[in-house]
């Protein structure tokens, strides 16, 4: 990567790019635990500002509530809601 702008572009094009960039010393990131777990366990990443990031059980989904929700998104929301306990435990 030749510049910080290149780093950010790469980070948004790949799910694993941002944690990898942080491991290489580019900066810090805010990642869900399941994406950073291996690197944290291996000591490649270190938690910072933990008091600002309390753990919470569950999933979050953001969508525009003042617009029509497409049927596919509605089906996804309903499925996640119905199976959230299974998802949280895994």
mmCIF file of C-alpha atoms in Angstrom:
data_model
loop_
_atom_site.group_PDB
_atom_site.id
_atom_site.type_symbol
_atom_site.label_atom_id
_atom_site.label_comp_id
_atom_site.label_asym_id
_atom_site.label_seq_id
_atom_site.Cartn_x
_atom_site.Cartn_y
_atom_site.Cartn_z
ATOM 1 C CA UNK A 1 0.000 0.000 0.000
ATOM 2 C CA UNK A 2 1.477 3.275 -1.046
ATOM 3 C CA UNK A 3 -0.571 5.721 1.005
ATOM 4 C CA UNK A 4 -3.169 5.980 3.728
ATOM 5 C CA UNK A 5 -5.845 6.583 1.084
ATOM 6 C CA UNK A 6 -4.890 3.286 -0.575
ATOM 7 C CA UNK A 7 -5.126 1.548 2.782
ATOM 8 C CA UNK A 8 -8.669 2.765 3.421
ATOM 9 C CA UNK A 9 -9.751 1.826 -0.082
ATOM 10 C CA UNK A 10 -8.396 -1.678 0.393
ATOM 11 C CA UNK A 11 -9.967 -1.909 3.833
ATOM 12 C CA UNK A 12 -13.458 -1.310 2.562
ATOM 13 C CA UNK A 13 -13.106 -3.756 -0.320
ATOM 14 C CA UNK A 14 -12.248 -6.732 1.861
ATOM 15 C CA UNK A 15 -13.665 -7.847 5.203
ATOM 16 C CA UNK A 16 -10.258 -9.016 6.430
ATOM 17 C CA UNK A 17 -8.210 -6.090 5.158
ATOM 18 C CA UNK A 18 -8.736 -3.702 8.063
ATOM 19 C CA UNK A 19 -7.627 -6.083 10.837
ATOM 20 C CA UNK A 20 -4.672 -7.103 8.660
ATOM 21 C CA UNK A 21 -3.714 -3.448 8.170
ATOM 22 C CA UNK A 22 -3.858 -2.900 11.935
ATOM 23 C CA UNK A 23 -1.649 -5.948 12.519
ATOM 24 C CA UNK A 24 0.830 -4.348 10.119
ATOM 25 C CA UNK A 25 0.847 -1.210 12.270
ATOM 26 C CA UNK A 26 -1.377 1.118 10.219
ATOM 27 C CA UNK A 27 -3.587 2.200 13.149
ATOM 28 C CA UNK A 28 -6.538 0.996 15.198
ATOM 29 C CA UNK A 29 -9.880 -0.516 14.257
ATOM 30 C CA UNK A 30 -13.306 -1.178 15.725
ATOM 31 C CA UNK A 31 -14.155 -4.781 14.907
ATOM 32 C CA UNK A 32 -16.777 -7.265 16.053
ATOM 33 C CA UNK A 33 -15.251 -9.812 18.425
ATOM 34 C CA UNK A 34 -15.774 -12.724 16.061
ATOM 35 C CA UNK A 35 -13.659 -11.027 13.366
ATOM 36 C CA UNK A 36 -10.771 -10.151 15.671
ATOM 37 C CA UNK A 37 -10.863 -13.171 18.017
ATOM 38 C CA UNK A 38 -7.983 -15.131 16.465
ATOM 39 C CA UNK A 39 -5.664 -12.135 16.228
ATOM 40 C CA UNK A 40 -6.489 -11.161 19.826
ATOM 41 C CA UNK A 41 -5.860 -14.707 21.083
ATOM 42 C CA UNK A 42 -2.558 -14.890 19.169
ATOM 43 C CA UNK A 43 -1.411 -11.552 20.577
ATOM 44 C CA UNK A 44 -1.314 -9.914 17.153
ATOM 45 C CA UNK A 45 -3.955 -7.394 18.250
ATOM 46 C CA UNK A 46 -4.498 -5.749 21.614
ATOM 47 C CA UNK A 47 -7.704 -4.260 22.996
ATOM 48 C CA UNK A 48 -7.669 -0.514 23.628
ATOM 49 C CA UNK A 49 -10.372 1.771 25.019
ATOM 50 C CA UNK A 50 -12.323 -1.217 26.392
ATOM 51 C CA UNK A 51 -14.302 1.016 28.754
ATOM 52 C CA UNK A 52 -15.722 2.792 25.692
ATOM 53 C CA UNK A 53 -16.845 -0.446 24.021
ATOM 54 C CA UNK A 54 -19.026 -2.412 26.393
ATOM 55 C CA UNK A 55 -19.959 -5.888 25.264
ATOM 56 C CA UNK A 56 -23.587 -6.529 24.494
ATOM 57 C CA UNK A 57 -25.331 -9.690 23.459
ATOM 58 C CA UNK A 58 -27.056 -9.734 20.140
ATOM 59 C CA UNK A 59 -26.989 -8.355 16.679
ATOM 60 C CA UNK A 60 -27.704 -4.892 15.344
ATOM 61 C CA UNK A 61 -29.176 -4.090 11.983
ATOM 62 C CA UNK A 62 -29.644 -0.558 10.710
ATOM 63 C CA UNK A 63 -32.087 0.338 7.993
ATOM 64 C CA UNK A 64 -34.224 3.319 7.138
ATOM 65 C CA UNK A 65 -37.447 2.931 9.117
ATOM 66 C CA UNK A 66 -39.164 5.775 7.269
ATOM 67 C CA UNK A 67 -38.975 4.006 3.917
ATOM 68 C CA UNK A 68 -40.599 0.940 2.494
ATOM 69 C CA UNK A 69 -38.656 -2.120 3.637
ATOM 70 C CA UNK A 70 -38.077 -4.430 0.662
ATOM 71 C CA UNK A 71 -39.481 -7.942 1.114
ATOM 72 C CA UNK A 72 -35.993 -9.498 1.034
ATOM 73 C CA UNK A 73 -34.769 -7.266 3.848
ATOM 74 C CA UNK A 74 -37.980 -7.913 5.809
ATOM 75 C CA UNK A 75 -37.412 -11.676 5.423
ATOM 76 C CA UNK A 76 -33.804 -11.303 6.629
ATOM 77 C CA UNK A 77 -34.872 -9.268 9.668
ATOM 78 C CA UNK A 78 -37.586 -11.796 10.510
ATOM 79 C CA UNK A 79 -35.168 -14.729 10.155
ATOM 80 C CA UNK A 80 -32.492 -13.083 12.289
ATOM 81 C CA UNK A 81 -35.068 -12.169 14.914
ATOM 82 C CA UNK A 82 -36.426 -15.709 15.021
ATOM 83 C CA UNK A 83 -32.965 -17.325 15.249
ATOM 84 C CA UNK A 84 -31.083 -14.705 17.265
ATOM 85 C CA UNK A 85 -30.554 -16.971 20.282
ATOM 86 C CA UNK A 86 -28.832 -19.595 18.132
ATOM 87 C CA UNK A 87 -26.683 -16.946 16.430
ATOM 88 C CA UNK A 88 -25.593 -15.298 19.695
ATOM 89 C CA UNK A 89 -24.437 -18.589 21.225
ATOM 90 C CA UNK A 90 -22.242 -19.567 18.267
#
